[in-house]
Coordinates of C-alpha atoms in Angstrom, one line a residue:
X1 CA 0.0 0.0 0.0
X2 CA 1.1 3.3 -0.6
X3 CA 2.4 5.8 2.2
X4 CA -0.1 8.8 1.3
X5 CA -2.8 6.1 0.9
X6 CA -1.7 4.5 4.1
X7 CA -2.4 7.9 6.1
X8 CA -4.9 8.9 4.4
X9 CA -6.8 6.0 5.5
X10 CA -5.8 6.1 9.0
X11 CA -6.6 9.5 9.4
X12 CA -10.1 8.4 8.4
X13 CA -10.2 5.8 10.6
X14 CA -9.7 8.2 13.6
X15 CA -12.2 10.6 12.3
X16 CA -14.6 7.7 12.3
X17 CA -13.8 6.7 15.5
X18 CA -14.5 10.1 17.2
X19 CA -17.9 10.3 15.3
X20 CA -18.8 6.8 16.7
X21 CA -17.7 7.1 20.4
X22 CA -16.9 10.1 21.7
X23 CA -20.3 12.0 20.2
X24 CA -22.5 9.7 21.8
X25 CA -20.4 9.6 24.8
X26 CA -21.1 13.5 25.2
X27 CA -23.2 13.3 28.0
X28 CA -21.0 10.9 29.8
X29 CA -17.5 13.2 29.7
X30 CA -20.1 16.4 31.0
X31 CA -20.9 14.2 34.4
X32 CA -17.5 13.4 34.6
X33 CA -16.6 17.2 34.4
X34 CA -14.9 17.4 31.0
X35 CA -16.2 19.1 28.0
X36 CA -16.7 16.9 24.9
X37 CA -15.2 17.8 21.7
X38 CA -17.5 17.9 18.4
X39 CA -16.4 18.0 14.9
X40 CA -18.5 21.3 12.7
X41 CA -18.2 22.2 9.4
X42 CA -18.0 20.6 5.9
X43 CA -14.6 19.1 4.6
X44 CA -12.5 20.7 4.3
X45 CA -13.2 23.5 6.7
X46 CA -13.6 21.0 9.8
X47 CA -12.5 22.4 13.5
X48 CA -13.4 21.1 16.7
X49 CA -15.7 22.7 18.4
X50 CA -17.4 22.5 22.1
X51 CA -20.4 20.1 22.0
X52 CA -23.9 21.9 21.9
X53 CA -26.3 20.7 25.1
X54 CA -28.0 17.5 24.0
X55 CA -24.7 16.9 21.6
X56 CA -26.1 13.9 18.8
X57 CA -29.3 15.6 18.9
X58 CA -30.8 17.1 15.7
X59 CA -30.2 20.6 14.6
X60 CA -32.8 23.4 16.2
X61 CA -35.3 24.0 13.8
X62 CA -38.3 26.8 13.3
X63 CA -41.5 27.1 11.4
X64 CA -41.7 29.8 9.2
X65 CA -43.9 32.6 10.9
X66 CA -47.7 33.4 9.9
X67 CA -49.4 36.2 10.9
X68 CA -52.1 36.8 13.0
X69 CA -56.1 36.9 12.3
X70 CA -55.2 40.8 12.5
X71 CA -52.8 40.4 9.1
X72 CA -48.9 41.1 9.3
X73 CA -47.5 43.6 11.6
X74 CA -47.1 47.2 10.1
X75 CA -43.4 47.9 10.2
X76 CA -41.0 51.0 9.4
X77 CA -37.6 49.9 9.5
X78 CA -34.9 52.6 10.5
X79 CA -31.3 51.8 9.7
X80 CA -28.2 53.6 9.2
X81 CA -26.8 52.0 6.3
X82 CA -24.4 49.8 7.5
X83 CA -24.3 46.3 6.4
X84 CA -25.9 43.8 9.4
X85 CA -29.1 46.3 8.8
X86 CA -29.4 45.7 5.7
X87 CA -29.4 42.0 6.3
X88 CA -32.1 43.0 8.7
X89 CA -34.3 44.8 6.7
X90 CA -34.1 41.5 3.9
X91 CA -35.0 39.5 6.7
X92 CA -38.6 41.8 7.0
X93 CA -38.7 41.8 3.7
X94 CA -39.1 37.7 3.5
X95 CA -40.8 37.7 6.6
X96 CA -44.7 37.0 6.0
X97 CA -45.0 38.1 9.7
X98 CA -44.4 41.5 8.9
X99 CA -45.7 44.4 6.1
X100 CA -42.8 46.8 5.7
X101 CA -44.9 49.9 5.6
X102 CA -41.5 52.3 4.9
X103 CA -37.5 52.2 5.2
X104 CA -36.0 55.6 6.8
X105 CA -32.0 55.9 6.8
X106 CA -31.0 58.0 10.0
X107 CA -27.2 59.4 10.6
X108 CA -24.8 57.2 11.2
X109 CA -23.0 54.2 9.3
X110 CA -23.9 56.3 6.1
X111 CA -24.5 59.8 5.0
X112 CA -28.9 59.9 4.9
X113 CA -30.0 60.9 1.7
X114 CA -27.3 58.5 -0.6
X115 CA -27.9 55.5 0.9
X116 CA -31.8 56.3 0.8
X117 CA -31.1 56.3 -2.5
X118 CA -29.4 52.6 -2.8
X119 CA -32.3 51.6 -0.7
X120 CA -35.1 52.7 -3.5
X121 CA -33.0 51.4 -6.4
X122 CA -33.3 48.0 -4.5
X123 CA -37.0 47.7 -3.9
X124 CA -37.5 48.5 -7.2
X125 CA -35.7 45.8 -8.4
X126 CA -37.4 43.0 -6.4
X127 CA -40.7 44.9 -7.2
X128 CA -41.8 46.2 -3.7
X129 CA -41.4 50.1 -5.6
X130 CA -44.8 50.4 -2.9
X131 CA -42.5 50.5 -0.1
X132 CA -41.2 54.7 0.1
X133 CA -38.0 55.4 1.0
X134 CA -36.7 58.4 3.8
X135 CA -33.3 59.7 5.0
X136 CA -32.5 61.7 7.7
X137 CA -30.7 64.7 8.9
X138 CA -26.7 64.2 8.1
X139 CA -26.2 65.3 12.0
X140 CA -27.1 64.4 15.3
X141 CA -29.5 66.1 17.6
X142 CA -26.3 67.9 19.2
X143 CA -22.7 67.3 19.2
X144 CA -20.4 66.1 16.7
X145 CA -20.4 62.0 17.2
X146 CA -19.5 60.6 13.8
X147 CA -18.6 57.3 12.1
X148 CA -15.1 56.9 10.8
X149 CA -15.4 58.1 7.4
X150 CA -13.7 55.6 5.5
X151 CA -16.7 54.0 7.0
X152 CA -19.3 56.0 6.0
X153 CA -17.3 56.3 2.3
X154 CA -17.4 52.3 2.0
X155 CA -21.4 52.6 3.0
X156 CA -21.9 55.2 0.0
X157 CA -20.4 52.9 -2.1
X158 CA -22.6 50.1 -1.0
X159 CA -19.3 47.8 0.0
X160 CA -18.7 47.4 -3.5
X161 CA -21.7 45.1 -3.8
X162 CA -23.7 45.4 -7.5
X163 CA -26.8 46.6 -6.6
X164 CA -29.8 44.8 -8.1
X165 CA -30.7 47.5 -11.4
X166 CA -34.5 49.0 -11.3
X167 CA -35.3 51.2 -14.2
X168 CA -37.7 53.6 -12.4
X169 CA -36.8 53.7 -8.9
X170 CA -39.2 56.0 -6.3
X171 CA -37.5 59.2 -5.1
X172 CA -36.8 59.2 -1.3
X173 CA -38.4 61.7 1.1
X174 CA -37.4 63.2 4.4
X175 CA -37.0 60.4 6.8
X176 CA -39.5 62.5 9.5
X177 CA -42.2 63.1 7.4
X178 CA -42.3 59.7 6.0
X179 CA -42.4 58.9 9.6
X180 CA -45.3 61.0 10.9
X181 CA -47.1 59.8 7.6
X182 CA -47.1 56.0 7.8
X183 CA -48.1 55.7 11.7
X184 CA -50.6 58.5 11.5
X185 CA -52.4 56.7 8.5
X186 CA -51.9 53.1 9.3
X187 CA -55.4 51.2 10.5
X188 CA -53.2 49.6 13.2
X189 CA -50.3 50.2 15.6
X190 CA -46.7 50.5 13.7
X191 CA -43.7 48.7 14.9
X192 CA -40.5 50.7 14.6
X193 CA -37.3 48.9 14.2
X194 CA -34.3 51.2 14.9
X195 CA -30.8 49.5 14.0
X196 CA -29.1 52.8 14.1
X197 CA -29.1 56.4 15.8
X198 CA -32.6 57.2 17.3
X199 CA -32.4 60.8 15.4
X200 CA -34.9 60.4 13.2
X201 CA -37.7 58.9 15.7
X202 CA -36.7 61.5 18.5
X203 CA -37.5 64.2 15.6
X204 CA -40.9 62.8 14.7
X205 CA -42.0 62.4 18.3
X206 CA -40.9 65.8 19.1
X207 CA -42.7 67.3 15.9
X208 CA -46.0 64.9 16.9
X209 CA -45.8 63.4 20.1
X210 CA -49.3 62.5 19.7
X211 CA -48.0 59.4 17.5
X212 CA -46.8 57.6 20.5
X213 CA -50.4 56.3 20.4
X214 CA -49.9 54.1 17.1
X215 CA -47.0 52.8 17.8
X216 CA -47.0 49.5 18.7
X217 CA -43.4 48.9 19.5
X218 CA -39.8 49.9 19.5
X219 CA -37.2 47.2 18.8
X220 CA -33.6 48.8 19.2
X221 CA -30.2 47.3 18.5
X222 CA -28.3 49.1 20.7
X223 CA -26.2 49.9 24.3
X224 CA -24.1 47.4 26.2
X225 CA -25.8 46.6 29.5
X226 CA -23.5 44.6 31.8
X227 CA -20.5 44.3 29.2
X228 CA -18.0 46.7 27.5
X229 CA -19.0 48.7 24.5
X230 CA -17.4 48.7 21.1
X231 CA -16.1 51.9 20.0
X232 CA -12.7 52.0 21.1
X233 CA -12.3 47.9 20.4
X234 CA -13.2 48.7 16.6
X235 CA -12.0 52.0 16.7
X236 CA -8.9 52.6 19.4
X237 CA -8.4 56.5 18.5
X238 CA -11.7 56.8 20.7
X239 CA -11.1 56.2 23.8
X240 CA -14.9 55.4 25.0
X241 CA -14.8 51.8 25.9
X242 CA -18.3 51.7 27.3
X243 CA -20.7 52.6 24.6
X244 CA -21.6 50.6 21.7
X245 CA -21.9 52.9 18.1
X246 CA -25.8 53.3 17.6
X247 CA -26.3 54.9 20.9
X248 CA -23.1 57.2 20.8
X249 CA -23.4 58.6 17.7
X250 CA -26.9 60.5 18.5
X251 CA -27.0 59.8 22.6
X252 CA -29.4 62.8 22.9
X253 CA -31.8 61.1 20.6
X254 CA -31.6 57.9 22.2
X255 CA -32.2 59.6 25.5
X256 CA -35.5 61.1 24.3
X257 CA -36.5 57.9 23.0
X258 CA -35.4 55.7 26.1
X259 CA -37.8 58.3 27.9
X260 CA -40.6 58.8 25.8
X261 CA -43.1 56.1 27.6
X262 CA -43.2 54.1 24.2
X263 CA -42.9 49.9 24.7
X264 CA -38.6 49.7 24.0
X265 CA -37.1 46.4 23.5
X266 CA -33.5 46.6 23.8
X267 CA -31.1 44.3 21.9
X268 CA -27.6 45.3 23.4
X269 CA -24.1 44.2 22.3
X270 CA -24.8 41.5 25.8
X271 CA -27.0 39.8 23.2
X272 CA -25.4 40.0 19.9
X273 CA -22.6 39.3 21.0
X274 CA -23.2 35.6 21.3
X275 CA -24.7 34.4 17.7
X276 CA -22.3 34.3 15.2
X277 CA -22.7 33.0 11.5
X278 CA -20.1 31.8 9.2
X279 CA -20.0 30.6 5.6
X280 CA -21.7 27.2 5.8
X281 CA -24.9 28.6 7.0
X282 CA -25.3 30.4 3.7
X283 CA -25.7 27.7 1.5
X284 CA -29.2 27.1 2.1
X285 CA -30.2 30.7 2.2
X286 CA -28.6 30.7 -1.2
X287 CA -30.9 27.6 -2.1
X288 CA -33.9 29.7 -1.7
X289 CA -33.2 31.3 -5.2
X290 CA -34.7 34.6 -3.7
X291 CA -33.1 38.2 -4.5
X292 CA -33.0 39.1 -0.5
X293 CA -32.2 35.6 0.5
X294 CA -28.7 36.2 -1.9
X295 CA -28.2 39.9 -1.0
X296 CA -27.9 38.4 2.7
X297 CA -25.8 35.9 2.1
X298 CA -23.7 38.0 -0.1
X299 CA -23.3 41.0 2.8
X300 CA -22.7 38.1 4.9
X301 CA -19.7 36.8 2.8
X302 CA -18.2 40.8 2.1
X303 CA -18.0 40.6 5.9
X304 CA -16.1 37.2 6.3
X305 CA -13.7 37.8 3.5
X306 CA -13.0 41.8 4.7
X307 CA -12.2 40.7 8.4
X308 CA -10.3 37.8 7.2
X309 CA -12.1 35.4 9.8
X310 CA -14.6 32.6 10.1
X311 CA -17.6 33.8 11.5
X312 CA -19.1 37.4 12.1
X313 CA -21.8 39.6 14.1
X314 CA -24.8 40.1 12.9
X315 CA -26.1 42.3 15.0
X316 CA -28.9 43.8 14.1
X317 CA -30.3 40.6 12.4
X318 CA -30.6 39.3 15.7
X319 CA -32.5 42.3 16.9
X320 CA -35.0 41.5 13.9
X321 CA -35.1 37.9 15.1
X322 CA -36.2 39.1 18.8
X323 CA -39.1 41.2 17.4
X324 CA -40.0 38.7 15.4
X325 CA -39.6 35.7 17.6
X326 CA -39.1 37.3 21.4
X327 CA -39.2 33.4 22.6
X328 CA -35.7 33.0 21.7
X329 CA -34.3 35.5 24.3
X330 CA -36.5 35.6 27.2
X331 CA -36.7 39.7 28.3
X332 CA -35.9 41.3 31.8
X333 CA -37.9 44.7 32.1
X334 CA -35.4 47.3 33.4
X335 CA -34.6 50.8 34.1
X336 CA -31.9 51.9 31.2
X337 CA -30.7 55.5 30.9
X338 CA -28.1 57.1 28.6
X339 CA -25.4 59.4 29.3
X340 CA -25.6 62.2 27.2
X341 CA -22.8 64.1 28.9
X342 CA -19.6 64.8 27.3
X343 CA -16.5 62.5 28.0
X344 CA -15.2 58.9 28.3
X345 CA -18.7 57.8 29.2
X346 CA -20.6 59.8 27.0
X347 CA -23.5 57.3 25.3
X348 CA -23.1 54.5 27.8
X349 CA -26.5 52.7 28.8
X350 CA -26.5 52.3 32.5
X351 CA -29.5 50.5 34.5
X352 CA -31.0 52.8 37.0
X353 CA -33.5 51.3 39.4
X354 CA -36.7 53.3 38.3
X355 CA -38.6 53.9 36.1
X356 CA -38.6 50.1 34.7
X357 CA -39.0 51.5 31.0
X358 CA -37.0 49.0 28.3
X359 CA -37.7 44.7 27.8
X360 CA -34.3 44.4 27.7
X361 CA -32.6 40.7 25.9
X362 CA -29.9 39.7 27.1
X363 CA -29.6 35.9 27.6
X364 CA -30.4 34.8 23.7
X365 CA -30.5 31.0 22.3
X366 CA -28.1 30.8 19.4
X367 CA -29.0 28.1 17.7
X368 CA -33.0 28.7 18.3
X369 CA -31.4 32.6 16.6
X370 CA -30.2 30.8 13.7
X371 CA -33.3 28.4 13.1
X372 CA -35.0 31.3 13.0
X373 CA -32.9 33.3 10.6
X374 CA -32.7 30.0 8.1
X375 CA -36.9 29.7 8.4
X376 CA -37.2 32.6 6.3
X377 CA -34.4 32.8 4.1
X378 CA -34.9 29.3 3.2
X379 CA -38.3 29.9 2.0
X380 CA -38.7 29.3 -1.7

């Protein structure tokens, strides 16, 4: 027999042997106090990985969502243009649990009123041109918080993704107006998602406060509750370890919005920061053969291949999955403030013990996340 044969075939042999007895054995090694070892991926991008609870047991899965006897849940969806939003608005977009009633673009990842544009051009092309566009104010309420702008450049340029073409795209409006319009006229309460700064719902609640009333909820990605924010980790020439980017760039406007009396869910970087994707679970999204199933996984991939690592964040597509599925992170009801104060701790949520105003996620289940995320961008 030949060497390379020989080891090839051993090596096999081993591999087998794992699968057979130390998989099964999983439950035995966890009373004994050790941690089993499973194998994940596809050949050849195998690793070891800790077991999951339950290791040998078949992979979480979901049922897509259907809506309720009152019809899908009116949505706006605010974003700032940054790439995980984007992957959440395709997720409302698929989702039959939801009617995306408008898309705003507040300040933030990109500057308002191009990315508005890129926004538009899209829904044209998978045919939802019904769907109206808005971008915001290129500023926050007060201050001078901003995005790197190789960041916000990147954003304008749509990560150097071809967008899909529409011959007769609908001009965007101001983000505000589109605002007041949608929950003033809608037969039943709006959900807002916000997966950016809060600027463009603090300005339509201080133009009509009297819209609180047909709102049916907030859904924020945003904050960092009990662990450290992301500013200076992704960015070290600030030197604000505390707050996480959505609520530091327009604290003001988050403020007003934390303490406006609306139902706020909060989906902090506590949360987020535990699901992860990676190449392998695009596959089947990709299977779908739908144009937002594709875009996703293609954002997705940009992100892999531009960090140079194995799995990524998404971390406003787990927000999405909270509103639509809040059984996969069971919610604490807290006091959360913002500091709007200048300094090292400007933008930093902090828990205060009254008023009890946000649901706040904190705990999530990953793979229950990912079920959920595959349900609808698996749908053909």
């Amino acid at each position: 027999m030949k060497p390379v044969l020989r080891i090839v075939l051993i090596i096999l042999a081993v591999l087998a042997l794992v699968i057979v007895l130390i998989v099964p054995m999983a439950p035995i090694w966890q009373q004994l106090g050790l941690a089993p070892k499973c194998i994940r991926g596809s050949f050849p991008d195998l690793e070891w990985v800790a077991c999951p609870d339950g290791a040998g047991d078949t992979a979480a899965t979901v049922a897509l969502p259907t809506p309720g006897v009152e019809g899908p849940i009116p949505i706006i969806v605010d974003d700032d243009g940054s790439p995980d939003g984007m992957i959440a608005l395709l997720y409302f977009l698929r989702n039959p649990l939801f009617d995306v009633r408008a898309v705003t673009v507040s300040y933030g990842e990109a500057h308002p009123e191009i990315f508005a544009r890129h926004i538009a051009q899209m829904l044209a092309a998978f045919g939802r041109e019904d769907i109206p566009v808005g971008f915001g104010s290129d500023a926050p309420l007060a201050g001078s918080n901003a995005f790197p702008e190789s960041w916000r450049q990147a954003s304008d340029a749509f990560w150097n993704l071809s967008l899909p073409q529409a011959t007769n795209p609908s001009a965007p409006i101001p983000a505000v107006k589109l605002i007041l319009q949608v929950v003033s006229n809608s037969d039943q309460p709006v959900m807002i998602f916000v997966s950016g700064a809060h600027t463009n719902l603090a300005e339509a609640l201080r133009m009509e406060p009297d819209i609180a009333a047909n709102i049916r909820a907030v859904y924020v990605m945003g904050g960092a509750v009990n662990v450290p924010g992301n500013l200076h980790k992704d960015y070290p020439q600030i030197g604000n370890e505390v707050a996480e980017w959505n609520i530091w760039v327009d604290p003001l406007a988050a403020s007003e919005v934390f303490s406006s009396g609306l139902e706020l869910h909060l989906v902090p970087l506590d949360a987020t920061n535990q699901v992860t994707w990676e190449k392998s679970d695009l596959r089947d999204w990709r299977k779908a053969y739908a144009p937002e199933s594709d875009l996703a996984a293609d954002l997705i991939q940009r992100t892999l291949d531009a960090w140079g690592v194995k799995r990524v964040y998404v971390w406003d597509l787990v927000a999405a999955l909270v509103a639509a599925w809040p059984e996969a992170c069971p919610e604490t009801r807290t006091g959360v403030e913002v500091v709007t104060s200048s300094g090292p701790q400007q933008g930093r949520t902090i828990t205060v013990e009254h008023p009890d105003n946000i649901f706040v996620c904190l705990d999530p289940d990953p793979e229950k996340m990912k079920a959920a995320a595959d349900a609808v961008f698996q749908q053909k």
